[in-house]
XYZ file of C-alpha atoms in Angstrom:
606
model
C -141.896 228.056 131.413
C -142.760 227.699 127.543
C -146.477 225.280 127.672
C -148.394 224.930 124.327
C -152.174 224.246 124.478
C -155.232 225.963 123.144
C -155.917 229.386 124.236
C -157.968 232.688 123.752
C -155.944 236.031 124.724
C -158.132 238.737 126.915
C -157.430 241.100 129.045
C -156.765 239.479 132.615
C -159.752 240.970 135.273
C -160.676 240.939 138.735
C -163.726 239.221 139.144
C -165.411 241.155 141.855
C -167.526 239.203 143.866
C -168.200 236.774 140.972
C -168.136 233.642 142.876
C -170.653 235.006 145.605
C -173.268 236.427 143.374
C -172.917 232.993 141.058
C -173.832 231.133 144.361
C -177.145 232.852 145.091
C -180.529 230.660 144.464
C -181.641 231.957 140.953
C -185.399 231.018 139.639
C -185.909 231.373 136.093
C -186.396 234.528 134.558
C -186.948 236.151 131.274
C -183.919 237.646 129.420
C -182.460 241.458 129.716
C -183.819 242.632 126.159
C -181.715 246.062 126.620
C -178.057 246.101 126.584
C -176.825 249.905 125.653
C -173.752 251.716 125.838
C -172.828 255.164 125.781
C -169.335 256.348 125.160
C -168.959 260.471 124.939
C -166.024 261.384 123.251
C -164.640 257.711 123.126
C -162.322 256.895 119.622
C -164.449 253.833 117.840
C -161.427 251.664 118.294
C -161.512 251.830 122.403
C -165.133 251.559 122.077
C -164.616 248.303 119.827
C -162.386 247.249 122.465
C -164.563 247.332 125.387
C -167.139 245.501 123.452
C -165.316 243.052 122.316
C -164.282 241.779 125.884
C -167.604 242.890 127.927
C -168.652 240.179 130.003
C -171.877 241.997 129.628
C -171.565 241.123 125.847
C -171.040 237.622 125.997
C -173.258 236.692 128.416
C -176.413 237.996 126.669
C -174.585 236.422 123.711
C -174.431 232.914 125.276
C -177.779 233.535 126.972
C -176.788 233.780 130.631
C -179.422 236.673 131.124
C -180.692 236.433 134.620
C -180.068 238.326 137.686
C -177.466 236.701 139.176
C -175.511 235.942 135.889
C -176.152 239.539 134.634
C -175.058 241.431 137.991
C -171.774 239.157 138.048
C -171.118 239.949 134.419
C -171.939 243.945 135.559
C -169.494 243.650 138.117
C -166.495 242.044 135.711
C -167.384 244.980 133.535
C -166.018 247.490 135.751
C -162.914 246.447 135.767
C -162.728 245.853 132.583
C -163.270 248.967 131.262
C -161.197 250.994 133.327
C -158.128 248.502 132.715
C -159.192 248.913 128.857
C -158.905 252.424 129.023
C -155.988 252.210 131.284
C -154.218 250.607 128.282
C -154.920 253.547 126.037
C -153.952 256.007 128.482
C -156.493 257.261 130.759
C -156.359 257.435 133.659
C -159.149 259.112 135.425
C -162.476 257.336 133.933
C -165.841 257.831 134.846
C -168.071 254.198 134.600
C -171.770 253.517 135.409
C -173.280 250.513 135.138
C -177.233 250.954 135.809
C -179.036 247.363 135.814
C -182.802 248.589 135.569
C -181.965 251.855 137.173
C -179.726 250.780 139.592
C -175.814 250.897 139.491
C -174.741 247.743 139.620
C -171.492 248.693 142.334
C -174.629 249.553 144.777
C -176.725 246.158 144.230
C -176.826 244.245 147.776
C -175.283 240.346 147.074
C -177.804 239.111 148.963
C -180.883 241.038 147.328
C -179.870 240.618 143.852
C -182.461 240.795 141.092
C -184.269 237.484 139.567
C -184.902 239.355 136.321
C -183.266 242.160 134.364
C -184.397 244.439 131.862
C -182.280 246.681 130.714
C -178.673 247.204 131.279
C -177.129 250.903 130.550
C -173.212 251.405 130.593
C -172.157 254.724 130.895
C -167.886 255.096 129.872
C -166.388 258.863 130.608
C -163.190 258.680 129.503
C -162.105 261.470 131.808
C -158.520 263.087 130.827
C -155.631 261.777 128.928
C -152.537 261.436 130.500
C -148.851 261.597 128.393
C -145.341 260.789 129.370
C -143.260 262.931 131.010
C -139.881 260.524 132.540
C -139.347 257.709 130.816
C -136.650 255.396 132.463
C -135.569 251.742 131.989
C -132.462 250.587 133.110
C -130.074 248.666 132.454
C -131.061 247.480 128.633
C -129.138 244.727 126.939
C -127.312 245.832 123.434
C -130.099 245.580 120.741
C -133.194 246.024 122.944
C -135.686 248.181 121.084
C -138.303 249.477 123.643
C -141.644 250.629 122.270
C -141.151 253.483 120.109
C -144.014 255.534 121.698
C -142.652 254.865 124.936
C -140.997 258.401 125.219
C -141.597 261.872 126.885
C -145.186 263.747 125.582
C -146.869 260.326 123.856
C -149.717 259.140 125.011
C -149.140 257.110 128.078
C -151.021 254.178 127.814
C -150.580 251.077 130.266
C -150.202 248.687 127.462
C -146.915 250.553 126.093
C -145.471 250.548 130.258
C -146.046 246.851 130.159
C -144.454 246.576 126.502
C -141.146 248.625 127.645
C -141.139 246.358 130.858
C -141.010 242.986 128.845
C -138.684 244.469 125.752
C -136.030 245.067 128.627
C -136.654 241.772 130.103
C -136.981 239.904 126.831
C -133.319 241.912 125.612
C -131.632 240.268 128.283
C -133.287 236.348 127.830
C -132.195 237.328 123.952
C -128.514 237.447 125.338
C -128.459 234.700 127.315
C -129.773 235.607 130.542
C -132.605 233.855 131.231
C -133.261 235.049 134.963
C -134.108 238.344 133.772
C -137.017 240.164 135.896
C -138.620 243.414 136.471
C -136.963 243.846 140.154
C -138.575 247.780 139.847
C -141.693 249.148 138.261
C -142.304 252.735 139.745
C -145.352 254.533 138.146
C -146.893 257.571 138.920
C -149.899 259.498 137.567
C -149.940 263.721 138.290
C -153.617 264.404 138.008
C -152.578 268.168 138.052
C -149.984 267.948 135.077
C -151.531 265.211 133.339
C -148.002 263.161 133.198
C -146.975 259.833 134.011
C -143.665 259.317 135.121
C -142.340 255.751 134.513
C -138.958 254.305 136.522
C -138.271 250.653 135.555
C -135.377 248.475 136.662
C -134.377 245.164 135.434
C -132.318 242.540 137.656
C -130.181 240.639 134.781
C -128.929 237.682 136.784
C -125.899 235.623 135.617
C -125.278 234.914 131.474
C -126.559 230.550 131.589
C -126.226 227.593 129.196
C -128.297 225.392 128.414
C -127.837 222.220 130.932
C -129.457 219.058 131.047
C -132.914 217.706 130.042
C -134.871 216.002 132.661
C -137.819 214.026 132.075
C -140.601 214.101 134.865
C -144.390 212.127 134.777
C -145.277 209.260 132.597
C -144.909 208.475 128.890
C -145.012 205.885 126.879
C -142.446 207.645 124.313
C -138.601 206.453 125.506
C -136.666 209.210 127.505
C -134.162 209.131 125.122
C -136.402 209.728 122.032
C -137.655 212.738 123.940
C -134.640 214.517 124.881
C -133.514 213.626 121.109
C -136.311 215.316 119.691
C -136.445 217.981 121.723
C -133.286 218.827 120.415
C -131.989 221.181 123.339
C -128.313 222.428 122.973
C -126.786 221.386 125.829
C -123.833 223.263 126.770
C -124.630 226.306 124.199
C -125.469 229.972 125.664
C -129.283 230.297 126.382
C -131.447 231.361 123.601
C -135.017 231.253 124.379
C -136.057 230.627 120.704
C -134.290 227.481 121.534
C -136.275 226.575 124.094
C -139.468 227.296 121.892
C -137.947 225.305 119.162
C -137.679 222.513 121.147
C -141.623 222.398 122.081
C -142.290 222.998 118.230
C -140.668 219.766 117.491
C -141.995 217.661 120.306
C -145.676 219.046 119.497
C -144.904 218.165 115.374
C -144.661 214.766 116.255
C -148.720 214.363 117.431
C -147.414 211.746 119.909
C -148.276 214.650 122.653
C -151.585 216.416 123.740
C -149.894 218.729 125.626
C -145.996 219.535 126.142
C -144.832 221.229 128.868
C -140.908 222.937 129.406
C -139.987 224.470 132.399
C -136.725 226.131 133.584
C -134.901 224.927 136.998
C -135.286 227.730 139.339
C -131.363 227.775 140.318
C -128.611 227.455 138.218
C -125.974 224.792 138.322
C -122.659 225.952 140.414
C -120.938 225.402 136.891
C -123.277 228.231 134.752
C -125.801 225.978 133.360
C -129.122 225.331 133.516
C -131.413 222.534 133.511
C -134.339 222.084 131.835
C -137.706 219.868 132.746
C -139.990 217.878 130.459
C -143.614 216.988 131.224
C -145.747 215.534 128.489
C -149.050 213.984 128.339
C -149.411 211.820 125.670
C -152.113 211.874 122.539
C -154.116 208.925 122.374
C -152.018 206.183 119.832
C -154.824 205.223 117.444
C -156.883 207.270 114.903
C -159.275 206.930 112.011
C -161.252 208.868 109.985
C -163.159 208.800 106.806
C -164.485 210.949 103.942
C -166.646 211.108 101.326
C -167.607 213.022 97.991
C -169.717 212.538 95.279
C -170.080 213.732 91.677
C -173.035 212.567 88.934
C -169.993 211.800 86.277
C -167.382 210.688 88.613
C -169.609 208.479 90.664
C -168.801 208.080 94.571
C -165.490 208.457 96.134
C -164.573 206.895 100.096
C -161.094 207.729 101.866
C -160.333 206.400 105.085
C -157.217 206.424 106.964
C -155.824 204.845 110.501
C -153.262 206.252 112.506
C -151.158 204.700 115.031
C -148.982 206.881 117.481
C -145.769 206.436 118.848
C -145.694 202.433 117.629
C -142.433 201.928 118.358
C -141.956 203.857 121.078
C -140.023 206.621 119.624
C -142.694 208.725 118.909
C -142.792 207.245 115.801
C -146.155 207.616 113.096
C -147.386 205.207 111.105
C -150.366 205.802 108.795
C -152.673 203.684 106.198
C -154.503 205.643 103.835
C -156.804 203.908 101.980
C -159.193 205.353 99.018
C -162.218 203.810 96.570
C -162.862 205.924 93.464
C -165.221 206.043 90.678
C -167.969 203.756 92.565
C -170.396 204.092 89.805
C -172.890 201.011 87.810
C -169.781 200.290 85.614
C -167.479 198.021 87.515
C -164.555 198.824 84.759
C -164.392 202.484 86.347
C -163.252 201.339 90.458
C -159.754 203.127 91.153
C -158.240 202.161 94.218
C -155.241 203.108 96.161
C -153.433 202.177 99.702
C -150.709 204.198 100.956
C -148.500 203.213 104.124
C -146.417 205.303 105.748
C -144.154 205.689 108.910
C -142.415 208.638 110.535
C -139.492 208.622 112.766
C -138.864 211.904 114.232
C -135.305 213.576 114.854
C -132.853 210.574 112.387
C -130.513 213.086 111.331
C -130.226 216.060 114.307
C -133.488 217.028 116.323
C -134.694 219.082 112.987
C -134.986 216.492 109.897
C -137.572 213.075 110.825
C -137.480 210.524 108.129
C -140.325 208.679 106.660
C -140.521 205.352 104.138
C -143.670 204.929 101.998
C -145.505 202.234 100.136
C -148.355 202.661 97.619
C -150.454 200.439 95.618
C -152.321 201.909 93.007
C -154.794 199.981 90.741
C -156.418 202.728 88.479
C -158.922 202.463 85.536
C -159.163 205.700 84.302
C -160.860 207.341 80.615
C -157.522 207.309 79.049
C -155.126 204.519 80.530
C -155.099 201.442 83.140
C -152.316 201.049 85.778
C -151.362 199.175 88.159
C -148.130 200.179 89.942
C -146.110 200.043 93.352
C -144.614 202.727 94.731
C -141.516 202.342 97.241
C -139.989 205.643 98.823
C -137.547 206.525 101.429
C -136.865 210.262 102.390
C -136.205 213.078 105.293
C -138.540 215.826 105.636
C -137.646 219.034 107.735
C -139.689 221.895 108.956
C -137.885 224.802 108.238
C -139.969 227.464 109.099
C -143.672 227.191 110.901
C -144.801 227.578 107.392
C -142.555 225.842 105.213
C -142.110 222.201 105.387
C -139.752 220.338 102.777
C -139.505 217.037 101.633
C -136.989 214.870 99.462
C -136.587 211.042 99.083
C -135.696 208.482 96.554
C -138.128 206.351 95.104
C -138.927 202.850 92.991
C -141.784 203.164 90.543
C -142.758 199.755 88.789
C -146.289 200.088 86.576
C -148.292 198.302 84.062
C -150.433 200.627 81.802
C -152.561 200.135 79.135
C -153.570 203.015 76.911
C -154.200 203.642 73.490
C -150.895 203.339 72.970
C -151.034 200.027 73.805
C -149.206 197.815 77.140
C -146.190 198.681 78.432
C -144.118 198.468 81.438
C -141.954 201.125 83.190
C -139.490 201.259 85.988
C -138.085 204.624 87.270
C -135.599 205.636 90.011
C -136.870 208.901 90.924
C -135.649 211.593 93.413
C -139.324 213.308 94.585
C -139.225 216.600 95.978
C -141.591 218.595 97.605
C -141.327 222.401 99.291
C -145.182 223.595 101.254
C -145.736 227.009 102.264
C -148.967 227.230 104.220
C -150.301 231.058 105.518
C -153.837 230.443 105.604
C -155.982 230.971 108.704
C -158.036 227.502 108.037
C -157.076 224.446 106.419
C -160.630 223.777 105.512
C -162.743 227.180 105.409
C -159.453 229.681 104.499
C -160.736 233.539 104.349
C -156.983 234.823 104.948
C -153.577 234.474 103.410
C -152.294 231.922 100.818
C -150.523 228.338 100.501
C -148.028 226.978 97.508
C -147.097 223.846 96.874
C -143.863 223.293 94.295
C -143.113 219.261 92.875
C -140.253 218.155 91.427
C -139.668 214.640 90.463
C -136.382 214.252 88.127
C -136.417 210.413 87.241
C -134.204 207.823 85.256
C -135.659 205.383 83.482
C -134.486 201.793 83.907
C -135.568 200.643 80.682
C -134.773 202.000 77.294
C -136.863 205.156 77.425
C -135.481 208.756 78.349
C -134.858 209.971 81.896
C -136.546 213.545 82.693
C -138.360 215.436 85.501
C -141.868 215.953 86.040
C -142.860 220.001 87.608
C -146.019 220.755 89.572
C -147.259 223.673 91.121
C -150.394 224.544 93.120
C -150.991 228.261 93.982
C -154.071 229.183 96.241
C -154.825 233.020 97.538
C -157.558 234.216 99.943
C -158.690 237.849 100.552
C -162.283 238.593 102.920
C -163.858 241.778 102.073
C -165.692 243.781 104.405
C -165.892 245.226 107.726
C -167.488 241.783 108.918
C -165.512 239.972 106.289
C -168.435 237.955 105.447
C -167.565 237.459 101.681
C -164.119 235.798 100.326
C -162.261 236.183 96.908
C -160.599 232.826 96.326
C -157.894 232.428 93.284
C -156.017 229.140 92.272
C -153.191 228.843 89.594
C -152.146 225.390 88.678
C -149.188 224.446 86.221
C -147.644 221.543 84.856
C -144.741 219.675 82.597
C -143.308 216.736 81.864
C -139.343 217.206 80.509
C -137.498 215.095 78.779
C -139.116 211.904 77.330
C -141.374 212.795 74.413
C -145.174 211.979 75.449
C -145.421 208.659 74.103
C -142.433 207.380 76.536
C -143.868 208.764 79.339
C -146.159 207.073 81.594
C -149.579 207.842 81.763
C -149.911 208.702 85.282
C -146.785 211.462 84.860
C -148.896 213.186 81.735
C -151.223 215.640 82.909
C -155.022 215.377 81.956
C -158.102 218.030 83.309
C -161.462 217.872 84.148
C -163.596 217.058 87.114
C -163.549 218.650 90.233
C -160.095 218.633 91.244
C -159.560 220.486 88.088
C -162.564 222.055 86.266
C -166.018 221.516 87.609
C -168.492 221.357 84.891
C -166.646 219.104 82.607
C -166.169 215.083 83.137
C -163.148 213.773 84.502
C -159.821 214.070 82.180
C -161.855 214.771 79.509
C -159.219 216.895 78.155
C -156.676 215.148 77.083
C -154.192 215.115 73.525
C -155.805 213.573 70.189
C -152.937 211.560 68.853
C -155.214 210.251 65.757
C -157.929 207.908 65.029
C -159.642 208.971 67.742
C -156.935 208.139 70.202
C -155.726 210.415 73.403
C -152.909 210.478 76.141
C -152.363 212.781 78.601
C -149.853 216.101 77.802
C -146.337 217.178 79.149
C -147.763 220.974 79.930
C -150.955 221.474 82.299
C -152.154 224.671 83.678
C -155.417 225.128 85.588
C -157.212 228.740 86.794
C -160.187 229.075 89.181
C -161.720 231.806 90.896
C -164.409 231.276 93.277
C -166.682 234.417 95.340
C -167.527 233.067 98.598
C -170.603 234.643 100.651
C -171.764 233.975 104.456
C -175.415 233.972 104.155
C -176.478 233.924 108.157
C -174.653 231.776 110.531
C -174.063 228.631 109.000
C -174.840 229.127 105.337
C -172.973 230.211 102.506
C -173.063 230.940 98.669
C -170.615 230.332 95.789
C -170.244 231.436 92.667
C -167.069 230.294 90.236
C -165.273 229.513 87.271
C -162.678 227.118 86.418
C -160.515 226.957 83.457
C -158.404 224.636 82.309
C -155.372 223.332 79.569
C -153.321 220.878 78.562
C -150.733 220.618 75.678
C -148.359 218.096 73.901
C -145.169 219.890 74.727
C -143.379 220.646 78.004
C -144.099 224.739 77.987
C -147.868 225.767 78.558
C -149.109 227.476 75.551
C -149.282 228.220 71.933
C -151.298 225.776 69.305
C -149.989 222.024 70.863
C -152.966 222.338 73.305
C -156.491 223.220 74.116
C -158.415 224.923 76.984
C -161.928 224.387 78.116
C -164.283 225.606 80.888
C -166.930 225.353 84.057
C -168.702 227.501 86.078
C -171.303 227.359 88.500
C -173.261 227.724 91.575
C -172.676 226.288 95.349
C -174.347 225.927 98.523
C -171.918 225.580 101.765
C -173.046 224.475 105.246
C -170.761 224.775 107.596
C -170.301 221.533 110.058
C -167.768 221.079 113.282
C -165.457 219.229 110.484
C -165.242 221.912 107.897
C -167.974 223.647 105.399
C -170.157 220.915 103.474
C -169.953 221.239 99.891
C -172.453 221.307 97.006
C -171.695 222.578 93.856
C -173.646 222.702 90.433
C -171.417 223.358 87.507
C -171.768 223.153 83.659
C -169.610 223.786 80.399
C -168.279 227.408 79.784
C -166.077 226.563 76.710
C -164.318 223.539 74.962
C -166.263 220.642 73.643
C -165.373 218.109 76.212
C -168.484 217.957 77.667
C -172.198 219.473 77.649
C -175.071 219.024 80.718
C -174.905 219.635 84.302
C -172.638 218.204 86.935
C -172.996 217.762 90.519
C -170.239 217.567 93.200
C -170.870 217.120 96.883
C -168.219 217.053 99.850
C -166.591 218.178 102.525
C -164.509 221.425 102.994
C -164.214 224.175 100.083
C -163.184 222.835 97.203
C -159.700 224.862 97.393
C-alpha cells in the first residue's frame, strides 16, 4: 500500500498502561520543575536520540505536567529507551525512572501521584553486542544490504531491520511485489557478546502490473483518474511506478489524500490489480496578500482557485494584482491572469495549461497596455524540477520616451525550476534556480530575438541550533537581437525597489538615451546577500545588501551600464502563513536615489 498524507517519523513504542493511567481523576497540580537525565558512558548522539523522542520531553514541553500525564509519559519512556539503544546495539540496558523518588515501573495505577516534582532518568547502557552470523537468503541480483551488516560490527537493531527490508525491497525492485520476511531468527549470547542473525525472504511469483480499480466517491471521472495515474498496465512491476503514480494524482491538488493499494492475490494470468481511493480537496480557494513600500506605495494580490471544474481534475486559477496604490492616480498598475490546467494531455507525465493576461501598467519609464495569450505543456521531471514550454501572442501599446508604438510577437516561452529548499517561505536549507527563455519573432517590421532570465537563490544555517541563515541571490539578464530601441519596454530590464534593490525607488536605474530621456537595458544583473538571525521564538533580525546593474548591450558589463546600491536593517515575525516582513533600507552607491525606504510584507524577501 503506497498512502501520502502528513506525517512525523518516531520510533514506534508500546504504550504501557497509557490508556489506564490517562483515565484516572486528575485535580490540578503544579508542574514537575525537575526533569534530569543521567547517561554514564552514553555517546552524545544516543543521548541526543533519547531526548529527542522522550515522551518525558515533550510533555513538560507541551505542559502536560501532572501526575497522571507525567507517570504515563514515565512509562512510554521505558520502552523507549531500551528500543533506542536496541537500535545502536545494546542489548543489556539498565533504566530507572524515579518520579519524586519513586521508580515509576513500581507506581500503583490506582495511587498515582496528583503532583510531581522532579523526574530523574537513569540510562546504563550495559554491554555492546557485535555480529557474529550474518545470513540473508535468497537476495535478488543487485541487492546491497547494509554495509555494516557483517561479522564483528556493531550489531545494532536498526541495521537487522535495514538488511531485512534491502532483501525484501531487492526483490519488489525486480518485479516481485509479494516479497516478505517469511524468517527473522535473532539471537543475543550474553556470554560472547554476539548476535547471530538468520533471515529468509519468501519471493513469491515475478507480477505485472494489472488493472486500476476505482473504489469510494469522487467527483473527478474514473477515467481521468486511471489516466493520470498513469499505471503501466501489462509492464513488469516496478514499485517506483506505483509511487509515481500517487506523485501525479497528488500534483494535481484535486485530492486531500490519495490512497493505492495492491490486490492481495494475483490474477491466474500473472498480473496484478491495483485499487484507488481518493478523497477529494475542497474545489474553491482564495487568498490574498499584501505589501507596502513608502516609494512604491501599496500593493494587493488576490487569487481564486477552482478545483477539478470540469471534472477531470482540471485547475483553473484567476490571479488578480493592484500596484502602486499611492496619492497619484497616474502610478495604478494592474494585472489579471487566467489560467487552466488539464492534467495527463499527452501520456500520464506532461498536463497542459492555456493562459490569458491583461496587463495595464504605468510605470517611471513607459505605459503599456498589452494581452497576453499562451498555450503550453508543463512536465514534472523530477520532484524538483518542473519544466515548462508554450507558444504565445503578445499584442501591447507603450508609450515611453521614445514615443507610441505598437508590437506584436509570436513567442515560444520557456521555463526550467529547480526547487531544494526546506521552506517556500522561511528557507534555512538548500537552494532554488529558475532559467527563462523567451526567443520571439516580431510580426511587425522590427527584429526577432530572445529574451534570458535567471534567478539564483542559496541558503546555508549556521550553528548547532541553526538559529542564524546566510542567504545569497544572483540575478542576470539580456535581451538579444533587436537593438534597445525596437524592443519593448516590458522585455528591457530596469532595477530598483524591492524586488531588486531595496533602498533605491523603483526602476530607478534605467539607460540615459539623451535629453534627459531613459529606457530600460538588454543586460541586467542583480546581487543580494542577506544575514538572517532568530532572536527568541518568533522574532528575527536582518541585516543586507543589494546591488544592482543594468546596461545598453546584451552582455552584463563593461562601460554601457551602471550599478547602484541598498542596504539595510529588518525585523521578521514569524506568523502561521510565513515570516512578516519589515525592512528599512537606504542608498549604498549610485545616484538614483537618497533617503530612507520602507518595505513591509509577507515571507522573506528571497
Amino acid at each position: 500500500m503506497v498512502s501520502r498524507k502528513d506525517s512525523s517519523l518516531r520510533p514506534r513504542h508500546s504504550l504501557i498502561s497509557l490508556s489506564l493511567a490517562l483515565s484516572l481523576a486528575a485535580l490540578p497540580a503544579s508542574a514537575f520543575e525537575t526533569l534530569s537525565f543521567a547517561f554514564p558512558e552514553l555517546d552524545q548522539d544516543i543521548q541526543d536520540q533519547i531526548t529527542t523522542y522522550s515522551a518525558l520531553v515533550r510533555a513538560k514541553t507541551d505542559g502536560k505536567t501532572q501526575g497522571p500525564d507525567v507517570l504515563a509519559a514515565a512509562l512510554q519512556d521505558y520502552g523507549i529507551i531500551v528500543e533506542t539503544l536496541y537500535s545502536n546495539g545494546y542489548y543489556g540496558p539498565e533504566v530507572s525512572i524515579r518520579i519524586d523518588g519513586r521508580e515509576a515501573a513500581d507506581i500503583p495505577l490506582l495511587t498515582t501521584p496528583q503532583s510531581v516534582n522532579r523526574v530523574d532518568v537513569l540510562v546504563k547502557r550495559g554491554p555492546s553486542f557485535r555480529f557474529g552470523r550474518t545470513n540473508v537468503a535468497p537476495l535478488a541480483p543487485g541487492t546491497e544490504l547494509p554495509s555494516d551488516f557483517k561479522t564483528r560490527d556493531r550489531a545494532r537493531a536498526s541495521t537487522i531491520s535495514g538488511a531485512a527490508q534491502a532483501a525484501v525491497d531487492g526483490w519488489r525492485n525486480v518485479g516481485y511485489p509479494k516479497a516478505e520476511l517469511t524468517r527473522e531468527d535473532v539471537t543475543a549470547n550474553h556470554v560472547s557478546r554476539y548476535v547471530d542473525v538468520d533471515l529468509g525472504v519468501t519471493t513469491g511469483p515475478r507480477l505485472r502490473f494489472g488493472r486500476l480499480l476505482n473504489v469510494g466517491k469522487s467527483a473527478v471521472r474514473g477515467s481521468a483518474r486511471r489516466r493520470i495515474a498513469g499505471l503501466p498496465t501489462g509492464e513488469i512491476y516496478d514499485p517506483q511506478e506505483v509511487n509515481d503514480a500517487v506523485d501525479r494524482l497528488t500534483r494535481t491538488g484535486a485530492f486531500a489524500t490519495v490512497t493505492l493499494r495492491e490486490k492481495e492475490v494475483p490474477n491466474p494470468d500473472g498480473t496484478l490489480d491495483y485499487t484507488l481511493q481518493v478523497v477529494d480537496s475542497k474545489p474553491r480557494r482564495v487568498g490574498a496578500g499584501a505589501e507596502i513600500s513608502s516609494l512604491e506605495g501599496l500593493s494587493l494580490t488576490g487569487y481564486w482557485l477552482h478545483r477539478n471544474i470540469l471534472g477531470g481534475a482540471e485547475r483553473l486559477r484567476f490571479d488578480a494584482s493592484i500596484t502602486d496604490i499611492t496619492d497619484q492616480a497616474d502610478t495604478l498598475d494592474y494585472t489579471l491572469t487566467g489560467r487552466l490546467d488539464v492534467p495527463a494531455v499527452i501520456g500520464p507525465e506532461t498536463n497542459g495549461f492555456f493562459e490569458t493576461e491583461l496587463q495595464h501598467l504605468q510605470e517611471p519609464n513607459y505605459d503599456l497596455d498589452s494581452i497576453e495569450l499562451t498555450l503550453g505543456i508543463t512536465r514534472q521531471l523530477t520532484d524538483h524540477l518542473y519544466t515548462e514550454i508554450g507558444v504565445g501572442y503578445l499584442y501591447s501599446e507603450t508609450t515611453d520616451d521614445l514615443g507610441e508604438r505598437t508590437f506584436e510577437l509570436l513567442t515560444l516561452p520557456m521555463k526550467a525550476e529547480y526547487d531544494r529548499r526546506d521552506n517556500e517561505f522561511d528557507p534555512r536549507h538548500g537552494f532554488y534556480a529558475l532559467a527563462e527563455a523567451t526567443p520571439f519573432m516580431n510580426l511587425r517590421d522590427d527584429p526577432n530575438g530572445a529574451r534570458l532570465y535567471g534567478d539564483f537563490r542559496g541558503y546555508l544555517a549556521l550553528g548547532e541550533r541553526e538559529r542564524s541563515v546566510l542567504a545569497g541571490r544572483v540575478m542576470l539578464g539580456s535581451v538579444l537581437g533587436p537593438d534597445i530601441d525596437e524592443t519593448p519596454p516590458d522585455y528591457l530590464f530596469y532595477s530598483g525597489g524591492a524586488g531588486t534593490v531595496r533602498g533605491q525607488p523603483y526602476q530607478s536605474l534605467a539607460i540615459d538615451i539623451g535629453d534627459g530621456d531613459t529606457i530600460g537595458g538588454r543586460s541586467f544583473a542583480a546581487l543580494s546577500a542577506e544575514f538572517r538571525q532568530d532572536i527568541g521564538e518568533s522574532l528575527g533580525a536582518v541585516v543586507f545588501y543589494d546591488a544592482g546593474y543594468v546596461g545598453r548591450d546584451s552582455t552584463p558589463g563593461g562601460d554601457d551600464g551602471e550599478w547602484h546600491a541598498g542596504a539595510g536593517l529588518g525585523v521578521r515575525y514569524k506568523t502561521g502563513i510565513g515570516p512578516l516582513r519589515f525592512d528599512v533600507a537606504m542608498p549604498a552607491g549610485g545616484d538614483t536615489g537618497d533617503g530612507v525606504q520602507i518595505y513591509l510584507g509577507i515571507g522573506q524577501a528571497f
